[in-house]
Coordinates of C-alpha atoms and ligand atoms in Angstrom, one line a residue:
X1 CA -29.9 44.1 4.1
X2 CA -30.2 40.3 4.1
X3 CA -27.3 38.6 2.3
X4 CA -28.7 36.2 -0.3
X5 CA -27.4 33.7 -2.9
X6 CA -29.6 32.6 -5.8
X7 CA -29.6 29.3 -7.7
X8 CA -32.0 27.1 -9.7
X9 CA -31.7 24.4 -7.0
X10 CA -30.5 24.8 -3.4
X11 CA -29.3 21.7 -1.7
X12 CA -29.3 21.7 2.2
X13 CA -26.7 19.3 3.5
X14 CA -23.7 18.0 1.6
X15 CA -23.7 14.3 2.4
X16 CA -22.8 12.0 -0.5
X17 CA -26.4 11.4 -1.4
X18 CA -27.1 15.1 -1.7
X19 CA -23.9 15.6 -3.7
X20 CA -24.8 12.8 -6.1
X21 CA -28.2 14.5 -6.7
X22 CA -26.5 17.9 -7.0
X23 CA -24.0 16.4 -9.5
X24 CA -26.8 15.0 -11.8
X25 CA -28.6 18.4 -11.7
X26 CA -25.5 20.5 -12.3
X27 CA -24.5 18.2 -15.2
X28 CA -28.0 18.7 -16.7
X29 CA -27.4 22.4 -16.7
X30 CA -29.0 23.6 -13.5
X31 CA -27.3 26.2 -11.3
X32 CA -26.8 24.3 -8.0
X33 CA -25.8 25.8 -4.7
X34 CA -25.0 23.3 -1.8
X35 CA -24.8 24.4 1.8
X36 CA -23.5 22.4 4.8
X37 CA -23.0 22.9 8.5
X38 CA -19.6 21.4 8.5
X39 CA -16.3 23.0 7.5
X40 CA -16.0 20.5 4.7
X41 CA -18.6 18.8 2.4
X42 CA -19.3 15.0 2.4
X43 CA -20.9 14.4 5.7
X44 CA -20.1 10.8 6.5
X45 CA -17.8 10.5 3.4
X46 CA -14.9 12.5 4.7
X47 CA -11.2 11.9 5.3
X48 CA -9.5 14.4 7.8
X49 CA -5.9 14.9 8.8
X50 CA -6.5 14.4 12.5
X51 CA -2.7 14.4 13.1
X52 CA 0.0 15.6 10.7
X53 CA 0.4 12.9 8.1
X54 CA -2.4 10.7 9.4
X55 CA -5.6 10.7 7.2
X56 CA -8.5 9.2 9.1
X57 CA -12.0 8.4 7.7
X58 CA -14.0 10.3 10.2
X59 CA -17.1 8.1 9.4
X60 CA -17.3 5.6 6.6
X61 CA -14.4 3.6 5.3
X62 CA -16.1 0.7 3.4
X63 CA -17.9 1.6 0.2
X64 CA -19.0 -1.9 -0.9
X65 CA -22.8 -1.2 -1.3
X66 CA -22.3 1.7 -3.7
X67 CA -20.3 -0.5 -6.1
X68 CA -23.6 -1.9 -7.4
X69 CA -25.1 1.6 -7.9
X70 CA -25.0 2.7 -11.6
X71 CA -23.1 5.8 -10.3
X72 CA -20.1 3.6 -9.7
X73 CA -21.0 0.4 -11.6
X74 CA -21.6 2.3 -14.9
X75 CA -19.6 5.4 -13.8
X76 CA -22.6 7.6 -14.9
X77 CA -21.1 10.8 -13.4
X78 CA -17.6 10.1 -14.6
X79 CA -16.3 9.9 -11.0
X80 CA -13.9 7.0 -11.9
X81 CA -13.0 7.8 -15.5
X82 CA -12.7 11.6 -15.2
X83 CA -12.5 12.6 -11.5
X84 CA -9.8 10.3 -10.0
X85 CA -11.9 8.0 -7.9
X86 CA -10.2 4.6 -7.4
X87 CA -11.3 1.6 -5.4
X88 CA -9.4 -1.3 -3.9
X89 CA -10.9 -4.7 -2.8
X90 CA -8.8 -5.9 0.2
X91 CA -8.0 -9.6 0.6
X92 CA -8.4 -11.1 3.2
X93 CA -12.0 -9.8 3.4
X94 CA -12.3 -10.2 7.2
X95 CA -10.8 -11.7 10.3
X96 CA -13.0 -12.0 13.4
X97 CA -12.2 -13.2 16.9
X98 CA -15.0 -15.2 18.6
X99 CA -15.9 -15.0 22.3
X100 CA -14.2 -18.4 23.0
X101 CA -10.9 -17.3 21.4
X102 CA -11.4 -19.0 18.0
X103 CA -11.0 -16.9 14.9
X104 CA -12.9 -17.0 11.6
X105 CA -11.4 -15.5 8.4
X106 CA -13.0 -14.8 5.0
X107 CA -11.2 -14.4 1.7
X108 CA -12.2 -13.1 -1.8
X109 CA -11.8 -16.6 -3.2
X110 CA -15.0 -18.4 -2.2
X111 CA -13.2 -21.7 -2.1
X112 CA -10.8 -20.4 0.5
X113 CA -13.7 -19.1 2.6
X114 CA -15.3 -22.5 2.2
X115 CA -12.2 -24.2 3.5
X116 CA -12.1 -21.8 6.5
X117 CA -15.7 -22.5 7.3
X118 CA -15.1 -26.2 6.9
X119 CA -12.8 -26.1 9.9
X120 CA -15.9 -25.6 12.0
X121 CA -18.6 -27.4 10.0
X122 CA -18.4 -29.2 6.6
X123 CA -22.2 -28.9 6.3
X124 CA -22.2 -25.1 6.8
X125 CA -19.2 -24.6 4.6
X126 CA -20.9 -26.6 1.7
X127 CA -24.2 -24.8 2.4
X128 CA -22.5 -21.4 2.3
X129 CA -21.7 -21.9 -1.5
X130 CA -25.5 -22.6 -2.1
X131 CA -26.4 -19.6 0.1
X132 CA -24.2 -17.4 -2.2
X133 CA -25.8 -18.9 -5.4
X134 CA -29.2 -18.2 -4.0
X135 CA -28.3 -14.6 -3.4
X136 CA -26.8 -14.3 -6.9
X137 CA -30.3 -15.2 -8.3
X138 CA -32.2 -12.8 -6.1
X139 CA -29.8 -9.8 -5.8
X140 CA -31.0 -8.2 -9.1
X141 CA -34.5 -7.8 -7.6
X142 CA -33.2 -6.1 -4.5
X143 CA -30.8 -3.9 -6.5
X144 CA -33.6 -2.8 -8.8
X145 CA -35.8 -1.9 -5.9
X146 CA -33.1 0.0 -4.1
X147 CA -32.0 1.9 -7.2
X148 CA -35.5 2.9 -8.2
X149 CA -37.7 5.6 -6.5
X150 CA -40.6 4.1 -4.6
X151 CA -43.6 3.9 -6.8
X152 CA -41.6 4.1 -10.0
X153 CA -41.3 0.4 -10.6
X154 CA -42.9 -2.9 -9.4
X155 CA -42.9 -3.3 -5.6
X156 CA -40.1 -5.5 -4.3
X157 CA -42.5 -8.4 -3.5
X158 CA -43.7 -8.4 -7.1
X159 CA -40.1 -8.5 -8.3
X160 CA -39.4 -11.4 -5.9
X161 CA -42.5 -13.3 -7.1
X162 CA -40.8 -13.5 -10.5
X163 CA -38.1 -15.7 -8.9
X164 CA -38.6 -19.5 -8.8
X165 CA -38.3 -19.3 -5.0
X166 CA -40.0 -15.9 -4.6
X167 CA -42.1 -17.0 -1.7
X168 CA -39.0 -17.9 0.2
X169 CA -37.5 -14.5 -0.4
X170 CA -40.7 -12.7 0.6
X171 CA -40.6 -14.5 4.0
X172 CA -36.9 -14.0 4.4
X173 CA -37.1 -10.2 3.9
X174 CA -39.8 -10.1 6.6
X175 CA -37.7 -12.2 9.1
X176 CA -34.8 -10.9 11.2
X177 CA -31.2 -11.4 10.3
X178 CA -30.8 -13.5 13.5
X179 CA -33.8 -15.7 12.5
X180 CA -32.3 -16.2 9.0
X181 CA -28.8 -17.0 10.2
X182 CA -30.0 -19.4 12.9
X183 CA -32.3 -21.2 10.3
X184 CA -29.7 -21.5 7.6
X185 CA -26.5 -22.3 9.5
X186 CA -25.9 -24.8 12.3
X187 CA -22.5 -24.2 13.8
X188 CA -22.1 -21.4 16.4
X189 CA -18.8 -19.9 15.1
X190 CA -20.2 -19.7 11.6
X191 CA -23.5 -18.2 12.9
X192 CA -21.5 -15.6 15.0
X193 CA -19.3 -14.7 12.0
X194 CA -22.3 -14.1 9.7
X195 CA -24.0 -12.1 12.4
X196 CA -20.8 -10.0 12.8
X197 CA -20.9 -9.2 9.1
X198 CA -24.7 -8.5 9.2
X199 CA -24.2 -6.0 12.0
X200 CA -22.0 -3.8 9.9
X201 CA -24.8 -1.4 8.9
X202 CA -25.8 -1.0 12.6
X203 CA -29.3 -2.2 11.9
X204 CA -31.5 -4.0 14.5
X205 CA -30.6 -7.5 13.4
X206 CA -33.1 -9.1 15.7
X207 CA -36.1 -7.2 14.3
X208 CA -38.3 -8.2 11.4
X209 CA -37.2 -6.7 8.1
X210 CA -33.5 -7.3 8.5
X211 CA -33.6 -10.8 7.2
X212 CA -31.9 -10.1 3.8
X213 CA -28.8 -8.5 5.5
X214 CA -26.8 -11.7 5.9
X215 CA -27.3 -12.4 2.2
X216 CA -26.6 -8.9 0.8
X217 CA -23.6 -8.3 3.1
X218 CA -22.0 -11.7 2.6
X219 CA -22.7 -11.6 -1.2
X220 CA -21.2 -8.1 -1.5
X221 CA -18.2 -9.0 0.6
X222 CA -17.6 -12.3 -1.2
X223 CA -17.6 -10.5 -4.5
X224 CA -15.9 -7.2 -3.7
X225 CA -14.6 -7.4 -0.1
X226 CA -14.9 -4.3 2.1
X227 CA -14.2 -2.0 -0.9
X228 CA -12.3 1.1 0.1
X229 CA -11.4 4.3 -1.9
X230 CA -7.7 4.8 -2.3
X231 CA -6.6 8.0 -0.5
X232 CA -9.6 7.8 1.9
X233 CA -13.4 7.9 2.0
X234 CA -13.3 11.6 1.2
X235 CA -12.0 10.9 -2.3
X236 CA -15.6 10.1 -3.3
X237 CA -16.6 13.5 -2.0
X238 CA -13.7 15.2 -3.8
X239 CA -14.9 13.6 -7.1
X240 CA -18.5 14.6 -6.6
X241 CA -17.5 18.2 -5.7
X242 CA -15.3 18.3 -8.8
X243 CA -18.3 17.3 -11.0
X244 CA -20.5 20.0 -9.4
X245 CA -18.0 22.9 -9.5
X246 CA -16.9 21.9 -13.0
X247 CA -20.6 22.5 -14.1
X248 CA -20.9 25.9 -12.3
X249 CA -22.2 24.7 -8.9
X250 CA -21.1 26.2 -5.7
X251 CA -20.6 24.7 -2.2
X252 CA -21.0 26.9 1.0
X253 CA -19.6 25.2 4.1
X254 CA -19.9 26.3 7.8
X255 CA -23.5 27.1 6.9
X256 CA -26.1 25.6 9.3
X257 CA -29.6 25.8 7.9
X258 CA -32.2 26.7 10.5
X259 CA -35.4 27.6 8.4
X260 CA -37.2 26.7 5.2
X261 CA -38.3 29.8 3.4
X262 CA -41.9 29.5 2.2
X263 CA -43.8 31.7 -0.2
X264 CA -47.5 30.9 -0.8
X265 CA -46.9 27.5 0.8
X266 CA -44.1 26.7 -1.6
X267 CA -40.5 26.2 -0.4
X268 CA -38.3 28.8 -2.2
X269 CA -35.1 28.5 -0.3
X270 CA -33.4 28.1 3.1
X271 CA -32.1 30.5 5.7
X272 CA -28.9 29.8 7.7
X273 CA -28.4 30.5 11.4
X274 CA -26.3 33.6 10.5
X275 CA -29.2 35.1 8.5
X276 CA -27.9 34.4 5.0
X277 CA -30.6 33.2 2.6
X278 CA -30.2 30.7 -0.2
X279 CA -33.0 31.2 -2.7
X280 CA -34.1 28.6 -5.1
X281 CA -35.8 29.5 -8.4
X282 CA -37.0 25.9 -9.0
X283 CA -36.5 23.5 -6.1
X284 CA -34.9 22.8 -2.7
X285 CA -33.3 19.4 -1.9
X286 CA -32.8 18.6 1.8
X287 CA -30.7 16.0 3.5
X288 CA -31.4 17.4 6.9
X289 CA -32.7 14.8 9.3
X290 CA -36.5 14.7 9.0
X291 CA -36.7 15.1 12.8
X292 CA -35.0 18.5 12.4
X293 CA -36.6 19.4 9.1
X294 CA -40.1 19.2 10.5
X295 CA -39.2 22.1 13.0
X296 CA -38.0 24.3 10.1
X297 CA -41.5 25.2 8.8
X298 CA -44.8 25.8 10.5
X299 CA -46.4 22.6 11.9
X300 CA -49.5 23.0 9.7
X301 CA -47.3 22.8 6.5
X302 CA -46.6 19.1 7.0
X303 CA -50.0 17.3 7.3
X304 CA -50.9 14.5 9.7
X305 CA -49.4 11.5 7.9
X306 CA -46.0 13.1 7.6
X307 CA -46.0 14.4 11.2
X308 CA -47.0 11.1 12.6
X309 CA -44.4 9.3 10.4
X310 CA -41.7 11.6 11.7
X311 CA -42.9 11.4 15.4
X312 CA -42.7 7.6 15.3
X313 CA -39.6 7.3 13.2
X314 CA -36.8 5.3 14.9
X315 CA -33.5 7.1 14.6
X316 CA -31.5 3.8 14.9
X317 CA -28.6 2.5 16.9
X318 CA -25.9 5.0 18.0
X319 CA -22.2 4.2 17.7
X320 CA -19.0 5.0 19.5
X321 CA -15.7 5.5 17.7
X322 CA -12.0 5.6 18.5
X323 CA -9.3 6.5 16.0
X324 CA -5.8 5.1 16.8
X325 CA -2.4 5.8 15.5
X326 CA -0.2 2.6 15.7
X327 CA 3.2 1.7 14.5
X328 CA 2.2 -1.9 13.9
X329 CA -0.7 -3.6 12.2
X330 CA -3.2 -4.8 14.8
X331 CA -2.3 -8.5 15.0
X332 CA -4.6 -11.3 16.2
X333 CA -3.4 -13.8 18.9
X334 CA -1.3 -16.5 17.2
X335 CA -1.4 -14.8 13.8
X336 CA 0.9 -12.7 11.6
X337 CA 0.2 -9.1 10.6
X338 CA -0.6 -10.2 7.1
X339 CA -3.5 -12.3 8.4
X340 CA -5.3 -9.1 9.6
X341 CA -8.0 -7.9 7.3
X342 CA -8.7 -4.2 6.7
X343 CA -12.2 -5.1 8.1
X344 CA -11.5 -7.1 11.3
X345 CA -13.1 -7.3 14.7
X346 CA -14.6 -9.2 17.6
X347 CA -17.9 -11.1 17.4
X348 CA -20.5 -11.9 20.1
X349 CA -22.7 -15.0 20.2
X350 CA -26.1 -14.3 18.7
X351 CA -27.9 -14.1 22.0
X352 CA -25.4 -11.5 23.2
X353 CA -26.0 -9.4 20.1
X354 CA -29.8 -9.6 20.7
X355 CA -29.4 -8.6 24.3
X356 CA -27.2 -5.6 23.5
X357 CA -29.5 -4.4 20.7
X358 CA -32.5 -4.6 23.1
X359 CA -30.7 -2.6 25.8
X360 CA -29.7 0.1 23.3
X361 CA -33.3 0.4 22.0
X362 CA -34.5 0.5 25.6
X363 CA -32.2 3.5 26.1
X364 CA -30.2 1.6 28.7
X365 CA -26.4 2.2 29.2
X366 CA -24.4 -0.7 27.8
X367 CA -20.8 -1.7 28.6
X368 CA -18.6 -4.8 28.5
X369 CA -18.4 -7.2 25.6
X370 CA -19.4 -5.6 22.3
X371 CA -19.7 -6.3 18.6
X372 CA -16.5 -4.6 17.5
X373 CA -15.0 -3.4 14.2
X374 CA -11.3 -2.9 14.0
X375 CA -10.6 -1.2 10.6
X376 CA -7.1 -0.7 9.4
X377 CA -7.3 0.8 5.9
X378 CA -3.6 1.7 5.9
X379 CA -2.8 -2.1 5.4
X380 CA -3.8 -1.7 1.7
X381 CA -3.5 2.1 1.3
X382 CA -0.1 3.4 2.6
X383 CA -1.1 7.0 1.6
X384 CA -3.1 7.3 4.8
X385 CA -0.2 7.3 7.3
X386 CA 3.6 7.9 7.3
X387 CA 5.7 4.9 6.3
X388 CA 5.4 2.0 8.7
X389 CA 2.5 3.6 10.6
X390 CA -1.1 2.7 10.7
X391 CA -4.5 4.3 11.1
X392 CA -7.0 2.2 13.0
X393 CA -10.7 2.9 13.5
X394 CA -12.6 1.1 16.2
X395 CA -16.4 1.1 16.2
X396 CA -18.8 -0.3 18.7
X397 CA -22.6 0.1 19.1
X398 CA -23.5 2.3 22.1
X399 CA -26.4 3.7 23.9
X400 CA -26.7 7.5 23.7
X401 CA -27.1 7.2 27.5
X402 CA -23.7 7.4 29.2
X403 CA -22.4 4.3 30.9
X404 CA -23.3 3.6 34.6
X405 CA -21.6 5.9 37.0
X406 CA -21.3 8.8 34.6
X407 CA -23.6 11.7 34.1
X408 CA -22.7 12.3 30.5
X409 CA -20.6 11.0 27.6
X410 CA -18.1 13.8 27.8
X411 CA -17.0 12.5 31.2
X412 CA -17.3 8.8 30.2
X413 CA -15.7 8.7 26.7
X414 CA -12.0 8.3 27.6
X415 CA -12.9 5.7 30.3
X416 CA -15.1 3.8 27.7
X417 CA -12.3 3.9 25.1
X418 CA -9.8 2.5 27.7
X419 CA -12.3 -0.3 28.4
X420 CA -12.7 -1.0 24.6
X421 CA -8.9 -1.2 24.1
X422 CA -8.6 -3.5 27.1
X423 CA -11.4 -5.7 25.6
X424 CA -9.8 -5.8 22.2
X425 CA -6.3 -6.6 23.5
X426 CA -7.5 -10.0 24.7
X427 CA -8.0 -11.0 21.0
X428 CA -5.6 -8.6 19.3
X429 CA -2.7 -8.3 21.9
X430 CA -0.8 -5.5 20.2
X431 CA -3.8 -3.1 20.5
X432 CA -2.7 -2.0 23.9
X433 CA -1.7 1.4 25.4
X434 CA 2.0 0.7 24.8
X435 CA 1.5 0.5 21.1
X436 CA -1.0 3.3 20.6
X437 CA 0.9 6.5 19.7
X438 CA -2.2 8.7 19.7
X439 CA -6.0 8.3 20.1
X440 CA -9.0 10.4 19.2
X441 CA -12.3 9.4 20.8
X442 CA -15.8 10.2 19.6
X443 CA -18.8 9.4 21.8
X444 CA -22.4 9.3 20.3
X445 CA -22.7 12.9 21.6
X446 CA -19.5 13.9 19.7
X447 CA -20.8 12.2 16.5
X448 CA -24.0 14.2 16.7
X449 CA -22.1 17.4 17.3
X450 CA -19.9 16.6 14.3
X451 CA -22.9 16.0 12.0
X452 CA -26.4 17.0 13.0
X453 CA -27.8 14.4 10.6
X454 CA -26.5 11.7 13.0
X455 CA -28.9 12.4 15.9
X456 CA -27.7 10.7 19.2
X457 CA -24.8 9.3 17.2
X458 CA -27.0 7.2 15.0
X459 CA -25.2 7.3 11.7
X460 CA -27.5 5.4 9.3
X461 CA -30.4 7.8 8.9
X462 CA -32.8 5.6 11.0
X463 CA -33.6 2.0 11.6
X464 CA -34.6 -0.1 8.5
X465 CA -37.1 -2.4 10.1
X466 CA -40.6 -2.9 8.6
X467 CA -42.2 0.3 9.9
X468 CA -39.4 2.5 8.4
X469 CA -38.7 0.8 5.0
X470 CA -39.8 1.1 1.4
X471 CA -43.1 3.1 1.1
X472 CA -43.0 3.9 4.8
X473 CA -39.6 5.7 4.8
X474 CA -39.6 8.4 6.2
X475 CA -43.4 8.4 6.3
X476 CA -46.3 6.8 4.4
X477 CA -47.2 8.9 1.3
X478 CA -43.8 10.7 1.3
X479 CA -41.4 7.9 0.3
X480 CA -40.6 9.2 -3.2
X481 CA -38.4 12.2 -2.3
X482 CA -41.2 14.8 -2.6
X483 CA -42.3 16.4 0.6
X484 CA -45.7 17.8 1.8
X485 CA -44.4 21.3 1.1
X486 CA -44.3 21.9 -2.7
X487 CA -40.9 22.7 -4.1
X488 CA -39.2 20.7 -1.3
X489 CA -37.5 17.3 -1.9
X490 CA -35.7 15.0 0.6
X491 CA -32.7 12.7 0.1
X492 CA -30.1 11.0 2.4
X493 CA -30.4 8.2 4.9
X494 CA -33.9 9.1 6.0
X495 CA -35.2 8.2 2.6
X496 CA -35.4 4.9 0.7
X497 CA -33.4 2.7 0.8
X498 CA -31.7 4.2 3.9
X499 CA -28.2 5.0 5.3
X500 CA -24.7 3.7 4.6
X501 CA -22.7 4.6 1.5
X502 CA -25.1 3.4 -1.2
X503 CA -25.7 6.6 -3.2
X504 CA -29.1 5.2 -3.9
X505 CA -31.2 7.9 -2.1
X506 CA -29.2 10.5 -4.0
X507 CA -29.6 9.0 -7.4
X508 CA -33.3 8.2 -6.8
X509 CA -33.9 11.8 -5.7
X510 CA -32.2 13.1 -8.8
X511 CA -34.5 10.9 -11.0
X512 CA -37.6 12.4 -9.3
X513 CA -36.4 16.0 -9.4
X514 CA -35.3 15.8 -13.0
X515 CA -38.7 14.5 -14.0
X516 CA -40.4 17.3 -12.2
X517 CA -38.0 19.9 -13.7
X518 CA -38.6 18.5 -17.2
X519 CA -35.1 17.1 -17.6
X520 CA -34.1 13.7 -19.1
X521 CA -32.4 11.4 -16.5
X522 CA -29.2 10.1 -18.1
X523 CA -28.9 6.9 -16.1
Ligands
LIG601 C1 -17.8 6.5 12.6 C2 -18.7 6.0 11.5 C3 -18.3 5.0 10.6 C4 -19.1 4.7 9.5 N1 -18.6 3.7 8.7 C5 -19.3 3.4 7.6 C6 -18.8 2.5 6.6 O1 -17.6 2.0 6.7 N2 -19.5 2.2 5.5 C7 -20.8 2.7 5.3 O2 -21.5 2.4 4.3 N3 -21.3 3.6 6.2 C8 -20.6 4.0 7.3 N4 -21.1 4.9 8.2 C9 -22.4 5.5 8.0 C10 -22.4 6.5 6.9 O3 -21.4 7.5 7.1 C11 -23.8 7.2 6.8 O4 -24.8 6.3 6.7 C12 -23.8 8.1 5.5 O5 -22.8 9.0 5.6 C13 -25.2 8.8 5.4 O6 -25.1 9.6 4.2 P1 -26.1 10.7 3.9 O7 -25.9 11.1 2.5 O8 -27.5 10.3 4.3 O9 -25.8 11.9 4.8 P2 -24.6 12.3 5.8 O10 -23.3 11.7 5.4 O11 -25.1 12.1 7.2 O12 -24.5 13.9 5.6 C14 -25.5 14.8 5.9 C15 -24.9 16.2 5.8 O13 -25.9 17.1 6.1 C16 -25.4 18.2 6.9 N5 -26.5 18.8 7.7 C17 -27.3 18.2 8.5 N6 -28.2 19.1 9.1 C18 -27.8 20.3 8.5 C19 -28.3 21.6 8.7 N7 -29.3 21.9 9.5 N8 -27.7 22.6 8.0 C20 -26.7 22.3 7.1 N9 -26.2 21.1 6.9 C21 -26.7 20.1 7.6 C22 -24.3 17.5 7.7 O14 -23.3 18.4 8.2 C23 -23.8 16.4 6.8 O15 -22.7 16.9 6.1 C24 -20.3 5.3 9.3 C25 -20.7 6.3 10.2 C26 -19.9 6.7 11.2 C27 -20.4 7.8 12.1

C-alpha cells in the first residue's frame, strides 16, 4: 500500500520563494503541503547551530534585495508585524581591502561614502552622488519588472522608455557590469570597490546583461546597507513557516522528490525517493532545479522549446564557503575592530575578476587571489555567538573542478580553506589559524550535496545574462511560472528574476497560481 498525503496544492522544495508562494496560497484558504529534501525548510535561508551556541547562516546572510519586495516593504504576509521577523541595517556598510593594500569603506550616510571616495578621486566621489540619483529615478521600473510575472505588465524596455534617459538605461542593461563601471568611474580603487559590490550575487559581471548590477547593488546598499535578519537568516523561514502552518499547511522534511506524477498529461502530485506520494487536487508548485525537473517526467511531456532551453541553461558560478568561529572581530590592517563592516572583504582589479570568471566558465580550476567576502553578522547581532565570540562566513567563487593537483574537492577543500585564510590574513591579520577556534568548510560539491537546487555549488539558480533573463528564464515560452505540463508551476531561482534572497519568483508565482485557481491576489 503506497503511503500518500493529499492537499489542494503540493509544493516541491521549501526554499524561501516556494514558502512565500505557499504562504499566499495557505492564507487564501488552500490546503498546502510542502516537501523538502533537507532536514529543515528554507533552502538557502537557514541558520544552523554548527557548534553549540554558534548560529551560522549556512547560505544567505544579506537580505537587502527582498526589502523592496512588497512581502517585506508592505509586510503583505504579516511576517514583520505578526511573525517576529526583524531586520537591521549595519553601518559601516562595507570595508574592502584592495590588491595594493589600500582599503575602501562605505557608510549609510552618502556624504560619508562621498568623503571616503574623495580620498581616491574627487571626480568619482562627486559623480557617485549623481550615479545614485540616476538610479533613484530608474529603480521603480526595474522593481516593477522584477515584481511582476513576465507578460503581466509592460516589458522592461517599455518601462525604461518612459524615463527621460530611457535609451541610456536600455543600453546599460545590455552592457556588462565591468563595462558600466569602467565607463562611469575613472579611479582604479573606486572601480575595484564597485566591482566587488557588483560581484555579490555571483553573476558573470563581464557578460552582457549584468550592466545594471552596479547601480542596483550600490543603490540598495547605500539605502539599507547589507540588511540582515536579527537572529539569523533562518528567521525569515521561521516566519514563513509560521504563516503556512497557522493556516493549516504542513511541511514534510527529509523528503527528496524523484518523480512527477502525471494523469492524462496533467501533473497531479509528486513521489519521493522512499515511495511516498503527495497528491495535489489543484496544482503542483516546484522549486526543483529545471535541470533535475526535466528528468522527473517522460521526455515527450516537455516539448522542444522547453527542452532546448533547459539543455542550454547556464547553471552559473559555483562558490566555496568556510565558516569560522573567532574570539575577535576580523580586523583590517591598521584599523580597529569597529571599522570592520558585517559585509567586508578583499577586491581584485577588474581585469583579474574578468580572468577568474572566464576560467570558471571554462571549467578550469582556479586558485590564488580571489574576490572574497568576509561576513561577520555577530558584529551587530550578538545572538549568533556566545558573548565576545564571533561567527565569520568566508565566500569565494570557485570552479566545480578541484584545484590543480587534486582529484576531487573532498580531498582539496581543507587545503583550499588554508590557502584562503592565508590570503585573507595579509589584509586582515587576525584571521589566522591562531585566532580561529573552529572551522567548517564547504566545497562546491558539499554545497550541492547540501541543497540539490545548487548544482555544482551554484547558489543563484543560474546565470542572469541575456540568454537566461526575462522572457527567456528558464526557457522561451515558459517564463511565467507555468510549465509545459498542465497543473505544474515553477518558482525559485531558475525563474524570473532569478536567485538571491529577493522573494520575487515566489510572489510572482503566487500571482499566477492564484489567478489560475480563481483566487484574488491580495498584494
Ligand atoms: C554559502 C552561500 C551564501 C549565500 N549568501 C547569500 C546572501 O548573503 N544573500 C543572498 O541574497 N543570497 C545568498 N546566497 C544565495 C541564496 O541562498 C540563493 O540564491 C537562494 O537561497 C535561492 O532561493 P530559492 O528559493 O530559489 O531556493 P533554495 O534556497 O535553493 O531552496 C531550494 C529548496 O529546494 C529543495 N529541493 C531541491 N531539489 C529537491 C528535490 N528533488 N526534492 C525535494 N526538495 C528539493 C532544496 O533542499 C532547498 O531547500 C548564498 C548561497 C550560498 C550557498
